[in-house]
Structures are given as structure tokens and as C-alpha cells.
Amino acid sequence: MDEVFKALADASRRSLLDRLHARNGQTLNELCEGLAMTRQAVTKHLAILEQANLVTTFKHGREKLHYLNPVPIHQIGERWIRKFERAKLVALGELKRQLEERDE
Amino acid sequence: MDEVFKALADASRRSLLDRLHARNGQTLNELCEGLAMTRQAVTKHLAILEQANLVTTFKHGREKLHYLNPVPIHQIGERWIRKFERAKLVALGELKRQLEERDE
DNA sequence: TTGACATGCAACCATTTGGTTGCCTATTGT
DNA sequence: ACAATAGGCAACCAAATGGTTGCATGTCAA
């Protein structure tokens, strides 16, 4: 779980996920196109995404194909974000009131 | 948006959000209790959460009260996670098939 | 079979990050 | 008034991060 959050913390990595979301199964070189980064930098980012299980790869000849795995993202939605969404309605309305209570 | 992801990337900070979710409006010292960290370290984490707009603070005498703001978390759920949830059903089923297509 | 292409590996570098310590300021209770 | 309490500020530090360059390896196509 921590690895997923860490992986998502970087904008370049999120944009790689976006690219795979737009077209799944791209090679390393395809994913490098148009990025202001060396291939090796992209490799490192993809390795981090792979270790967080956000991306799965398959070797196909001399190419490496990258596939998006949306499951961990979904889990963060379920296990983490939903918990705080319940608080959403209560929070801001209560805010002032709780503060004023302390003033008595 | 990037600031929110960065803020959520650290486990200590997520646990601070958890604590505020359990009981809103805690002081700095309250939030420090039981943590294996100095007060100043916690201050820094809270500053990052505040800058990401995940936490709002109010001065009340010599105390500083911290309130959870669940809105940015909710936005990540809406704007980011949902997008990938649609891919979830398709992805893993397609995975092998797409790979095999390339073999022709 | 050999050159071009796709990727891998490793060393190196600057900056950011997460933490510390030491000291200062402001508020409060007695 | 003054000691204790709550918090702020700044310098410093080690380790992690995001990137680079240089070279090695494996695979394909002519």
C-alpha cells in the first residue's frame, strides 16, 4: 500500500499510467516518446510502477510490453479514500461549531 | 493536485490524517503523543498537509488546532481514481489476448 | 553474420526529504 | 510576576530520489 502511494506521488509516473490508460501494452521506447527524459529515467519510473504492481510487463522478443494494472488504484479508492468521504459532509460544517465550543 | 499526492506519499502523514479522522481538531501536542518522532518533525509533516490543503488550522490561545479537510482526498477519488476504475474490468481479461495478437 | 535496434546495468551527481538539536516567543495558571 | 506550557524558527545531517552518462547484452533483419 505504501509503495503504491509512493509510486503515485510522482507526476511523471502518473503521466506514464495515463499513457498506458490511453493505450495499453506499449513498449519502453513508445513510452519514452515526447518525454523530456532519457530512456533510463523512464525505465526507473516503470520499475517503481512495476514494483508497486501498478504495471505488469511481458518480454516479447527484444521488446518489453507494459500493461496497466488498475487493481491497486482501485484498492486505494476502496480502502482509503472512501473512509474519508464519509467525513466530508460532517467536517466543514462542524468546523466552526467545534471551535466555538472550546471558547466557553 | 501534485501536492496532495506528495503529501499522501508518506505513511507518517497518512497516519496523522487517520488520527484527525478519528478525532478532529487536535492540538499539535495531542497529535505528537505516541509517535516515535520529535514535535518538530510532526510540525513539518503537518505543514506539508496544510500546504496541500488536507489540514486546516486555527490558533486558539497558545494552542494550534488541526482540522481535517477531506475535499482534496475526495477530488483525487473523483478526478483520478474513477478514471482507472473503468479500465479495471477490461484490462486483465484483455491482457493475454493483446499479447497473443502481437505473435502473429 | 553483422549492423542496427531495444533494452539492461552500474556508477555517478544534485536536490529533496525526513529527521534531529538548540534556542526563541507567546500564552497561561498560580 | 513568573514558571510552566504550547508552539515556532533555523541550522544541520544522512539517506532517498530523480536524473544523467557510458557501456554491455540480446534480438532482429538484410
JSON list of N, CA, C and O (backbone and C1' of nucleotides) in Angstrom, two decimals, chain A residues 39, chain C residues 5-9, chain D residues 22-25:
[
{"chain": "A", "resi": 39, "resn": "ARG", "atom": "N", "xyz": [15.79, 7.60, -21.74]},
{"chain": "A", "resi": 39, "resn": "ARG", "atom": "CA", "xyz": [15.16, 6.30, -21.66]},
{"chain": "A", "resi": 39, "resn": "ARG", "atom": "C", "xyz": [15.39, 5.67, -20.28]},
{"chain": "A", "resi": 39, "resn": "ARG", "atom": "O", "xyz": [14.49, 5.06, -19.69]},
{"chain": "C", "resi": 5, "resn": "DC", "atom": "P", "xyz": [18.57, 1.74, -36.58]},
{"chain": "C", "resi": 5, "resn": "DC", "atom": "O5'", "xyz": [17.67, 1.03, -35.49]},
{"chain": "C", "resi": 5, "resn": "DC", "atom": "C5'", "xyz": [16.91, -0.11, -35.85]},
{"chain": "C", "resi": 5, "resn": "DC", "atom": "C4'", "xyz": [16.56, -0.89, -34.60]},
{"chain": "C", "resi": 5, "resn": "DC", "atom": "C3'", "xyz": [16.09, 0.00, -33.44]},
{"chain": "C", "resi": 5, "resn": "DC", "atom": "O3'", "xyz": [14.80, -0.47, -33.05]},
{"chain": "C", "resi": 5, "resn": "DC", "atom": "C1'", "xyz": [17.68, -1.58, -32.71]},
{"chain": "C", "resi": 6, "resn": "DA", "atom": "P", "xyz": [14.00, 0.27, -31.91]},
{"chain": "C", "resi": 6, "resn": "DA", "atom": "O5'", "xyz": [14.25, -0.75, -30.72]},
{"chain": "C", "resi": 6, "resn": "DA", "atom": "C5'", "xyz": [13.58, -2.01, -30.72]},
{"chain": "C", "resi": 6, "resn": "DA", "atom": "C4'", "xyz": [13.68, -2.60, -29.33]},
{"chain": "C", "resi": 6, "resn": "DA", "atom": "C3'", "xyz": [13.30, -1.60, -28.22]},
{"chain": "C", "resi": 6, "resn": "DA", "atom": "O3'", "xyz": [12.44, -2.25, -27.31]},
{"chain": "C", "resi": 6, "resn": "DA", "atom": "C1'", "xyz": [15.50, -2.41, -27.88]},
{"chain": "C", "resi": 7, "resn": "DT", "atom": "P", "xyz": [11.94, -1.48, -26.01]},
{"chain": "C", "resi": 7, "resn": "DT", "atom": "O5'", "xyz": [13.04, -1.90, -24.95]},
{"chain": "C", "resi": 7, "resn": "DT", "atom": "C5'", "xyz": [13.24, -3.28, -24.66]},
{"chain": "C", "resi": 7, "resn": "DT", "atom": "C4'", "xyz": [14.48, -3.51, -23.87]},
{"chain": "C", "resi": 7, "resn": "DT", "atom": "C3'", "xyz": [14.51, -2.91, -22.47]},
{"chain": "C", "resi": 7, "resn": "DT", "atom": "O3'", "xyz": [14.32, -3.94, -21.53]},
{"chain": "C", "resi": 7, "resn": "DT", "atom": "C1'", "xyz": [16.63, -2.86, -23.54]},
{"chain": "C", "resi": 8, "resn": "DG", "atom": "P", "xyz": [14.55, -3.72, -19.98]},
{"chain": "C", "resi": 8, "resn": "DG", "atom": "O5'", "xyz": [16.12, -3.97, -19.76]},
{"chain": "C", "resi": 8, "resn": "DG", "atom": "C5'", "xyz": [16.67, -5.25, -20.05]},
{"chain": "C", "resi": 8, "resn": "DG", "atom": "C4'", "xyz": [18.04, -5.37, -19.40]},
{"chain": "C", "resi": 8, "resn": "DG", "atom": "C3'", "xyz": [18.09, -4.94, -17.93]},
{"chain": "C", "resi": 8, "resn": "DG", "atom": "O3'", "xyz": [18.91, -5.87, -17.23]},
{"chain": "C", "resi": 8, "resn": "DG", "atom": "C1'", "xyz": [19.64, -3.64, -19.18]},
{"chain": "C", "resi": 9, "resn": "DC", "atom": "P", "xyz": [19.07, -5.80, -15.65]},
{"chain": "C", "resi": 9, "resn": "DC", "atom": "O5'", "xyz": [20.47, -5.08, -15.46]},
{"chain": "C", "resi": 9, "resn": "DC", "atom": "C5'", "xyz": [21.59, -5.54, -16.18]},
{"chain": "C", "resi": 9, "resn": "DC", "atom": "C4'", "xyz": [22.82, -4.76, -15.77]},
{"chain": "C", "resi": 9, "resn": "DC", "atom": "C3'", "xyz": [22.82, -4.29, -14.31]},
{"chain": "C", "resi": 9, "resn": "DC", "atom": "O3'", "xyz": [24.08, -4.59, -13.76]},
{"chain": "C", "resi": 9, "resn": "DC", "atom": "C1'", "xyz": [23.18, -2.46, -15.75]},
{"chain": "D", "resi": 22, "resn": "DG", "atom": "P", "xyz": [29.22, 10.24, -21.89]},
{"chain": "D", "resi": 22, "resn": "DG", "atom": "O5'", "xyz": [29.50, 8.70, -21.53]},
{"chain": "D", "resi": 22, "resn": "DG", "atom": "C5'", "xyz": [30.07, 8.36, -20.27]},
{"chain": "D", "resi": 22, "resn": "DG", "atom": "C4'", "xyz": [30.32, 6.87, -20.20]},
{"chain": "D", "resi": 22, "resn": "DG", "atom": "C3'", "xyz": [30.63, 6.22, -21.55]},
{"chain": "D", "resi": 22, "resn": "DG", "atom": "O3'", "xyz": [31.69, 5.27, -21.37]},
{"chain": "D", "resi": 22, "resn": "DG", "atom": "C1'", "xyz": [28.76, 5.17, -20.59]},
{"chain": "D", "resi": 23, "resn": "DC", "atom": "P", "xyz": [32.31, 4.48, -22.64]},
{"chain": "D", "resi": 23, "resn": "DC", "atom": "O5'", "xyz": [31.75, 3.00, -22.42]},
{"chain": "D", "resi": 23, "resn": "DC", "atom": "C5'", "xyz": [31.91, 2.39, -21.14]},
{"chain": "D", "resi": 23, "resn": "DC", "atom": "C4'", "xyz": [30.97, 1.20, -21.03]},
{"chain": "D", "resi": 23, "resn": "DC", "atom": "C3'", "xyz": [31.09, 0.19, -22.19]},
{"chain": "D", "resi": 23, "resn": "DC", "atom": "O3'", "xyz": [31.26, -1.09, -21.64]},
{"chain": "D", "resi": 23, "resn": "DC", "atom": "C1'", "xyz": [28.84, 0.70, -21.76]},
{"chain": "D", "resi": 24, "resn": "DA", "atom": "P", "xyz": [31.71, -2.35, -22.54]},
{"chain": "D", "resi": 24, "resn": "DA", "atom": "O5'", "xyz": [30.53, -3.37, -22.21]},
{"chain": "D", "resi": 24, "resn": "DA", "atom": "C5'", "xyz": [30.11, -3.50, -20.85]},
{"chain": "D", "resi": 24, "resn": "DA", "atom": "C4'", "xyz": [28.87, -4.39, -20.81]},
{"chain": "D", "resi": 24, "resn": "DA", "atom": "C3'", "xyz": [28.91, -5.56, -21.80]},
{"chain": "D", "resi": 24, "resn": "DA", "atom": "O3'", "xyz": [28.38, -6.70, -21.16]},
{"chain": "D", "resi": 24, "resn": "DA", "atom": "C1'", "xyz": [27.02, -4.21, -22.22]},
{"chain": "D", "resi": 25, "resn": "DT", "atom": "P", "xyz": [28.46, -8.11, -21.91]},
{"chain": "D", "resi": 25, "resn": "DT", "atom": "O5'", "xyz": [26.95, -8.40, -22.30]},
{"chain": "D", "resi": 25, "resn": "DT", "atom": "C5'", "xyz": [25.96, -8.32, -21.28]},
{"chain": "D", "resi": 25, "resn": "DT", "atom": "C4'", "xyz": [24.60, -8.43, -21.93]},
{"chain": "D", "resi": 25, "resn": "DT", "atom": "C3'", "xyz": [24.48, -9.59, -22.93]},
{"chain": "D", "resi": 25, "resn": "DT", "atom": "O3'", "xyz": [23.33, -10.32, -22.59]},
{"chain": "D", "resi": 25, "resn": "DT", "atom": "C1'", "xyz": [23.65, -7.58, -23.86]}
]
